[in-house]
């Protein structure tokens, strides 16, 4: 029974109650991103092993003119909707260039977190003062619905940074389908995909030598300790990622190093762990062109253009109806 006198985040509690009572325990990766998790993620993006950030940044720096001409292909004016912009470091490259070229567009970042949006808006106001920006503090799909009422200009939806890889493949299909349903003939969707490559390199990106990714994942336990009054002892667990080069799936686990029980005082419940029992905490799917085309086709979209970095580690792909 949940004690209704205590205040805690219900979404977090529901995930724990559901995920830890399964035969194969799992917790969703969005739980990584509390304040401390956001900070560690910034460190991950700056690590030498985490090639994803530099690769996508290179794509934007090298192809910003070509990207603008693809976006302007159907109409001089457009709405640029971004899902999950994070700190906006990479998007800023495009926004600066587009604004410098006097492109007629409004940047509409969408985020459920008001504080994330505030920080992003402040950053863009300072670094791209001429930018027309209208932040939308909504869940992604209610934002798309609202944007679809009475609009003249086409919309271009950005979902970058390999965020698509954090879904399981069938969930990614549903997600792209839902976006596709809101798109009209002249609209576009640009998705950032991390690509299949040397398996050692991929694994290292999720298992860096300094243990930054390990601390990112283990922070999940600390979060549950403070938010749900749990008594996880992080030293009795370990971070374990693996990459399957056949499917392109990276999976990360938090593994219990011994038999133990963890109490969640706020939930009046405890969960037991066998020695070496894993909690699956993250998918990071890697793609190839065939998989990208399949994903697009299932959503009723086709590929308009691939943009790659020089080493072909990453692709930003423009899709349309
Ligand atoms: C946010 N996302 C694209 C990252 C990824 O690569 O899957 C999250 C991450 N997890 C561990 N390192 C980075």
Tab-separated table of C-alpha atoms and ligand atoms in Angstrom:
chain	number	residue	atom	x	y	z
A	1	UNK	CA	0.000	0.000	0.000
A	2	UNK	CA	1.246	3.468	-0.882
A	3	UNK	CA	1.193	5.897	2.052
A	4	UNK	CA	-0.896	8.821	0.796
A	5	UNK	CA	0.399	11.178	3.493
A	6	UNK	CA	3.871	11.222	1.930
A	7	UNK	CA	4.668	13.350	-1.059
A	8	UNK	CA	6.683	11.784	-3.824
A	9	UNK	CA	6.691	11.715	-7.565
A	10	UNK	CA	3.916	9.319	-8.573
A	11	UNK	CA	5.352	8.647	-12.036
A	12	UNK	CA	8.650	7.544	-10.456
A	13	UNK	CA	6.826	5.383	-7.887
A	14	UNK	CA	4.725	3.707	-10.610
A	15	UNK	CA	7.807	2.870	-12.665
A	16	UNK	CA	9.515	1.329	-9.634
A	17	UNK	CA	6.481	-0.678	-8.519
A	18	UNK	CA	5.953	-2.005	-12.021
A	19	UNK	CA	9.567	-2.400	-13.176
A	20	UNK	CA	11.017	-4.072	-10.087
A	21	UNK	CA	8.186	-6.573	-9.736
A	22	UNK	CA	8.777	-8.080	-13.205
A	23	UNK	CA	10.562	-11.402	-13.704
A	24	UNK	CA	13.205	-9.478	-15.644
A	25	UNK	CA	13.566	-6.268	-13.641
A	26	UNK	CA	13.732	-3.022	-15.576
A	27	UNK	CA	13.499	0.736	-15.032
A	28	UNK	CA	13.103	3.328	-17.817
A	29	UNK	CA	16.098	5.473	-18.738
A	30	UNK	CA	14.206	8.765	-18.274
A	31	UNK	CA	14.787	8.177	-14.540
A	32	UNK	CA	18.499	9.007	-15.097
A	33	UNK	CA	17.707	12.662	-15.646
A	34	UNK	CA	17.291	14.352	-12.282
A	35	UNK	CA	19.439	17.443	-11.590
A	36	UNK	CA	22.530	15.390	-10.834
A	37	UNK	CA	21.846	13.107	-13.827
A	38	UNK	CA	21.575	16.143	-16.129
A	39	UNK	CA	24.956	17.323	-14.829
A	40	UNK	CA	26.620	13.941	-15.383
A	41	UNK	CA	25.077	13.736	-18.868
A	42	UNK	CA	26.838	17.018	-19.734
A	43	UNK	CA	30.112	15.341	-18.697
A	44	UNK	CA	29.280	12.287	-20.834
A	45	UNK	CA	28.772	14.495	-23.882
A	46	UNK	CA	32.238	15.993	-23.325
A	47	UNK	CA	34.035	12.624	-22.903
A	48	UNK	CA	36.451	11.523	-25.640
A	49	UNK	CA	34.760	8.098	-25.819
A	50	UNK	CA	31.309	9.605	-26.447
A	51	UNK	CA	31.807	10.290	-30.173
A	52	UNK	CA	28.094	10.968	-30.772
A	53	UNK	CA	28.126	14.653	-29.796
A	54	UNK	CA	31.143	15.598	-31.916
A	55	UNK	CA	29.862	13.622	-34.883
A	56	UNK	CA	26.487	15.365	-34.933
A	57	UNK	CA	28.120	18.739	-34.314
A	58	UNK	CA	30.384	18.120	-37.320
A	59	UNK	CA	27.330	17.265	-39.457
A	60	UNK	CA	25.720	20.596	-38.593
A	61	UNK	CA	28.902	22.638	-39.026
A	62	UNK	CA	29.671	21.100	-42.402
A	63	UNK	CA	26.138	20.901	-43.791
A	64	UNK	CA	24.316	23.894	-42.327
A	65	UNK	CA	23.838	25.517	-45.751
A	66	UNK	CA	22.602	22.280	-47.339
A	67	UNK	CA	20.289	21.648	-44.374
A	68	UNK	CA	18.791	25.124	-44.742
A	69	UNK	CA	18.167	24.622	-48.428
A	70	UNK	CA	16.421	21.278	-47.773
A	71	UNK	CA	14.262	22.958	-45.108
A	72	UNK	CA	13.466	25.864	-47.411
A	73	UNK	CA	12.809	23.495	-50.317
A	74	UNK	CA	9.044	23.749	-50.168
A	75	UNK	CA	8.447	27.152	-48.626
A	76	UNK	CA	10.460	30.221	-47.719
A	77	UNK	CA	8.921	30.341	-44.230
A	78	UNK	CA	8.799	27.456	-41.736
A	79	UNK	CA	8.287	26.530	-38.111
A	80	UNK	CA	11.225	24.659	-36.602
A	81	UNK	CA	9.867	22.432	-33.836
A	82	UNK	CA	12.448	20.714	-31.671
A	83	UNK	CA	11.721	17.766	-29.365
A	84	UNK	CA	14.225	17.152	-26.561
A	85	UNK	CA	16.644	19.971	-27.368
A	86	UNK	CA	18.586	19.503	-24.115
A	87	UNK	CA	21.089	22.334	-23.673
A	88	UNK	CA	20.737	23.306	-27.369
A	89	UNK	CA	24.492	23.323	-27.979
A	90	UNK	CA	24.218	21.594	-31.369
A	91	UNK	CA	20.980	23.232	-32.495
A	92	UNK	CA	22.606	26.612	-31.839
A	93	UNK	CA	24.950	26.008	-34.793
A	94	UNK	CA	21.968	25.688	-37.137
A	95	UNK	CA	19.998	28.539	-35.568
A	96	UNK	CA	22.932	30.976	-35.823
A	97	UNK	CA	23.466	30.126	-39.458
A	98	UNK	CA	19.769	30.208	-40.415
A	99	UNK	CA	19.332	33.574	-38.672
A	100	UNK	CA	22.486	34.961	-40.292
A	101	UNK	CA	21.039	33.956	-43.656
A	102	UNK	CA	17.831	35.872	-42.786
A	103	UNK	CA	15.787	32.696	-43.110
A	104	UNK	CA	12.131	33.261	-42.298
A	105	UNK	CA	11.449	30.791	-39.475
A	106	UNK	CA	10.350	30.529	-35.869
A	107	UNK	CA	12.159	28.162	-33.510
A	108	UNK	CA	9.695	26.298	-31.244
A	109	UNK	CA	11.459	24.037	-28.756
A	110	UNK	CA	9.084	21.654	-26.960
A	111	UNK	CA	9.739	20.304	-23.480
A	112	UNK	CA	7.615	19.064	-20.607
A	113	UNK	CA	10.098	20.660	-18.186
A	114	UNK	CA	9.601	24.413	-17.759
A	115	UNK	CA	13.086	24.875	-16.287
A	116	UNK	CA	14.795	23.112	-19.222
A	117	UNK	CA	12.899	25.409	-21.602
A	118	UNK	CA	13.768	28.530	-19.616
A	119	UNK	CA	17.492	27.745	-19.673
A	120	UNK	CA	17.382	26.944	-23.379
A	121	UNK	CA	15.480	30.126	-24.218
A	122	UNK	CA	17.891	32.225	-22.190
A	123	UNK	CA	20.875	30.648	-23.947
A	124	UNK	CA	19.390	31.266	-27.411
A	125	UNK	CA	18.333	34.847	-26.593
A	126	UNK	CA	21.928	35.614	-25.644
A	127	UNK	CA	23.746	33.729	-28.385
A	128	UNK	CA	21.278	34.237	-31.265
A	129	UNK	CA	19.621	37.604	-30.423
A	130	UNK	CA	17.762	37.870	-33.755
A	131	UNK	CA	16.126	34.472	-33.377
A	132	UNK	CA	12.307	34.292	-33.294
A	133	UNK	CA	11.730	31.789	-30.493
A	134	UNK	CA	8.455	30.482	-29.033
A	135	UNK	CA	9.070	27.819	-26.398
A	136	UNK	CA	6.235	25.323	-25.910
A	137	UNK	CA	5.895	23.855	-22.436
A	138	UNK	CA	3.883	20.756	-23.329
A	139	UNK	CA	4.180	17.049	-23.877
A	140	UNK	CA	5.428	16.385	-27.474
A	141	UNK	CA	2.199	15.203	-29.034
A	142	UNK	CA	-0.116	17.724	-27.434
A	143	UNK	CA	2.313	20.360	-28.732
A	144	UNK	CA	2.017	18.946	-32.269
A	145	UNK	CA	-1.760	18.934	-32.009
A	146	UNK	CA	-1.823	22.552	-30.849
A	147	UNK	CA	0.631	23.561	-33.590
A	148	UNK	CA	-1.530	21.966	-36.240
A	149	UNK	CA	-4.456	24.300	-35.592
A	150	UNK	CA	-4.576	27.193	-38.054
A	151	UNK	CA	-1.080	27.045	-39.412
A	152	UNK	CA	0.072	28.358	-42.744
A	153	UNK	CA	3.774	27.606	-42.811
A	154	UNK	CA	5.110	24.063	-43.015
A	155	UNK	CA	6.633	22.554	-39.912
A	156	UNK	CA	9.948	20.843	-39.591
A	157	UNK	CA	10.239	18.587	-36.559
A	158	UNK	CA	13.727	17.942	-35.158
A	159	UNK	CA	14.452	14.914	-32.995
A	160	UNK	CA	18.223	14.844	-32.787
A	161	UNK	CA	21.037	13.608	-30.558
A	162	UNK	CA	20.313	9.872	-31.053
A	163	UNK	CA	17.364	10.154	-28.677
A	164	UNK	CA	15.417	7.862	-31.022
A	165	UNK	CA	17.848	5.089	-29.973
A	166	UNK	CA	16.622	5.175	-26.383
A	167	UNK	CA	13.339	3.602	-27.487
A	168	UNK	CA	12.941	-0.085	-28.127
A	169	UNK	CA	12.567	-0.538	-31.909
A	170	UNK	CA	8.789	-1.104	-31.834
A	171	UNK	CA	8.364	1.949	-29.571
A	172	UNK	CA	10.500	3.991	-31.976
A	173	UNK	CA	8.165	2.920	-34.796
A	174	UNK	CA	5.109	4.037	-32.823
A	175	UNK	CA	6.785	7.331	-31.947
A	176	UNK	CA	7.706	8.128	-35.582
A	177	UNK	CA	4.229	7.034	-36.728
A	178	UNK	CA	2.619	9.447	-34.263
A	179	UNK	CA	4.760	12.307	-35.567
A	180	UNK	CA	4.038	11.261	-39.173
A	181	UNK	CA	0.291	11.398	-38.471
A	182	UNK	CA	0.614	15.066	-37.574
A	183	UNK	CA	2.680	15.935	-40.663
A	184	UNK	CA	1.272	17.392	-43.880
A	185	UNK	CA	2.667	16.986	-47.375
A	186	UNK	CA	5.088	19.920	-47.127
A	187	UNK	CA	6.362	19.128	-43.623
A	188	UNK	CA	9.619	17.403	-42.738
A	189	UNK	CA	11.064	15.423	-39.852
A	190	UNK	CA	14.819	15.317	-39.161
A	191	UNK	CA	16.027	12.529	-36.871
A	192	UNK	CA	19.563	11.974	-35.523
A	193	UNK	CA	20.623	8.305	-35.689
A	194	UNK	CA	23.762	6.834	-34.189
A	195	UNK	CA	25.090	4.305	-36.708
A	196	UNK	CA	26.487	0.784	-36.409
A	197	UNK	CA	30.290	0.856	-36.301
A	198	UNK	CA	33.257	-0.867	-34.628
A	199	UNK	CA	31.590	-2.664	-31.690
A	200	UNK	CA	34.536	-1.840	-29.383
A	201	UNK	CA	34.064	1.835	-30.047
A	202	UNK	CA	30.341	1.677	-29.310
A	203	UNK	CA	30.851	-0.272	-26.114
A	204	UNK	CA	33.499	2.187	-24.881
A	205	UNK	CA	31.091	5.091	-25.380
A	206	UNK	CA	28.876	3.421	-22.751
A	207	UNK	CA	31.726	2.109	-20.589
A	208	UNK	CA	34.322	4.885	-20.374
A	209	UNK	CA	37.531	4.346	-18.452
A	210	UNK	CA	36.879	7.110	-15.921
A	211	UNK	CA	33.544	5.565	-14.967
A	212	UNK	CA	31.470	8.653	-15.809
A	213	UNK	CA	28.768	6.567	-17.516
A	214	UNK	CA	28.814	4.145	-14.585
A	215	UNK	CA	28.170	7.038	-12.187
A	216	UNK	CA	25.419	8.336	-14.512
A	217	UNK	CA	23.624	4.992	-14.344
A	218	UNK	CA	24.244	4.404	-10.630
A	219	UNK	CA	22.871	7.876	-9.889
A	220	UNK	CA	19.494	6.292	-10.579
A	221	UNK	CA	19.829	4.378	-7.296
A	222	UNK	CA	20.764	7.545	-5.395
A	223	UNK	CA	17.744	9.270	-6.924
A	224	UNK	CA	15.431	6.492	-5.709
A	225	UNK	CA	17.037	6.704	-2.258
A	226	UNK	CA	16.185	10.373	-1.972
A	227	UNK	CA	12.838	10.441	-3.803
A	228	UNK	CA	11.313	7.199	-2.534
A	229	UNK	CA	13.278	6.766	0.706
A	230	UNK	CA	14.925	3.635	-0.642
A	231	UNK	CA	18.043	2.147	0.955
A	232	UNK	CA	20.106	1.127	-2.092
A	233	UNK	CA	23.815	0.830	-1.264
A	234	UNK	CA	25.349	1.669	-4.667
A	235	UNK	CA	28.577	-0.237	-3.850
A	236	UNK	CA	26.587	-3.451	-3.791
A	237	UNK	CA	25.572	-2.919	-7.436
A	238	UNK	CA	27.550	-2.397	-10.641
A	239	UNK	CA	27.147	-0.909	-14.102
A	240	UNK	CA	27.205	-3.446	-16.964
A	241	UNK	CA	26.654	-2.459	-20.617
A	242	UNK	CA	26.892	-4.693	-23.679
A	243	UNK	CA	26.567	-4.193	-27.417
A	244	UNK	CA	25.110	-6.741	-29.838
A	245	UNK	CA	26.583	-6.021	-33.289
A	246	UNK	CA	23.954	-8.164	-34.999
A	247	UNK	CA	20.936	-6.207	-33.782
A	248	UNK	CA	22.765	-2.922	-33.158
A	249	UNK	CA	21.362	-2.760	-29.627
A	250	UNK	CA	23.360	-1.479	-26.668
A	251	UNK	CA	21.779	-2.440	-23.367
A	252	UNK	CA	22.824	-1.141	-19.976
A	253	UNK	CA	22.147	-2.924	-16.729
A	254	UNK	CA	22.597	-2.230	-13.044
A	255	UNK	CA	23.593	-5.599	-11.600
A	256	UNK	CA	23.218	-6.643	-7.967
A	257	UNK	CA	26.581	-8.040	-6.842
A	258	UNK	CA	25.000	-10.122	-4.064
A	259	UNK	CA	21.722	-11.384	-2.716
A	260	UNK	CA	20.022	-8.477	-0.991
A	261	UNK	CA	16.769	-6.731	-0.281
A	262	UNK	CA	16.090	-3.040	-0.869
A	263	UNK	CA	13.422	-1.252	1.118
A	264	UNK	CA	11.375	1.668	-0.257
A	265	UNK	CA	10.033	3.349	2.888
A	266	UNK	CA	7.867	5.805	0.906
A	267	UNK	CA	6.165	2.885	-0.830
A	268	UNK	CA	5.994	0.575	2.207
A	269	UNK	CA	7.513	-2.159	0.144
A	270	UNK	CA	10.777	-3.904	-0.548
A	271	UNK	CA	12.268	-5.784	-3.485
A	272	UNK	CA	14.707	-8.650	-3.275
A	273	UNK	CA	17.621	-9.224	-5.620
A	274	UNK	CA	19.407	-12.495	-6.296
A	275	UNK	CA	23.185	-12.421	-6.630
A	276	UNK	CA	24.040	-11.088	-10.143
A	277	UNK	CA	20.436	-10.223	-10.931
A	278	UNK	CA	20.287	-7.319	-13.441
A	279	UNK	CA	17.946	-4.339	-13.713
A	280	UNK	CA	17.746	-3.322	-17.363
A	281	UNK	CA	17.971	0.487	-17.406
A	282	UNK	CA	18.683	1.632	-20.959
A	283	UNK	CA	18.493	0.842	-24.674
A	284	UNK	CA	20.775	2.756	-27.058
A	285	UNK	CA	19.911	1.430	-30.503
A	286	UNK	CA	22.416	1.796	-33.363
A	287	UNK	CA	21.085	1.887	-36.936
A	288	UNK	CA	22.104	1.239	-40.525
A	289	UNK	CA	20.486	2.654	-43.664
A	290	UNK	CA	18.274	-0.391	-44.092
A	291	UNK	CA	16.864	0.007	-40.577
A	292	UNK	CA	16.322	3.741	-41.110
A	293	UNK	CA	14.410	3.130	-44.340
A	294	UNK	CA	12.330	0.424	-42.650
A	295	UNK	CA	11.480	2.729	-39.741
A	296	UNK	CA	10.491	5.524	-42.136
A	297	UNK	CA	8.465	3.241	-44.417
A	298	UNK	CA	6.511	1.722	-41.514
A	299	UNK	CA	5.524	5.269	-40.538
A	300	UNK	CA	4.461	6.126	-44.090
A	301	UNK	CA	7.483	8.406	-44.634
A	302	UNK	CA	10.327	8.379	-47.116
A	303	UNK	CA	13.923	9.514	-46.841
A	304	UNK	CA	14.548	12.865	-48.486
A	305	UNK	CA	18.206	13.288	-47.532
A	306	UNK	CA	20.965	11.745	-45.409
A	307	UNK	CA	23.560	13.992	-43.771
A	308	UNK	CA	26.656	12.193	-42.464
A	309	UNK	CA	29.819	13.177	-40.616
A	310	UNK	CA	33.012	12.355	-42.472
A	311	UNK	CA	33.599	9.050	-40.663
A	312	UNK	CA	29.944	8.009	-41.043
A	313	UNK	CA	29.547	7.482	-37.313
A	314	UNK	CA	26.255	9.367	-37.235
A	315	UNK	CA	23.441	10.453	-39.582
A	316	UNK	CA	20.852	13.193	-39.476
A	317	UNK	CA	18.112	12.092	-41.819
A	318	UNK	CA	15.356	14.240	-43.305
A	319	UNK	CA	12.076	12.355	-43.776
A	320	UNK	CA	8.830	13.445	-45.391
A	321	UNK	CA	5.421	12.114	-46.429
B	1	LIG	C1	20.396	10.651	-24.561
B	1	LIG	N1	20.892	9.448	-25.246
B	1	LIG	C2	20.911	9.629	-26.691
B	1	LIG	C3	22.162	8.930	-24.704
B	1	LIG	C4	22.583	7.656	-25.481
B	1	LIG	O1	23.665	7.669	-26.057
B	1	LIG	O2	21.818	6.693	-25.512
B	1	LIG	C5	22.078	8.613	-23.222
B	1	LIG	C6	23.330	7.994	-22.659
B	1	LIG	N2	23.376	6.958	-21.858
B	1	LIG	C7	24.618	6.669	-21.546
B	1	LIG	N3	25.410	7.497	-22.186
B	1	LIG	C8	24.624	8.356	-22.880
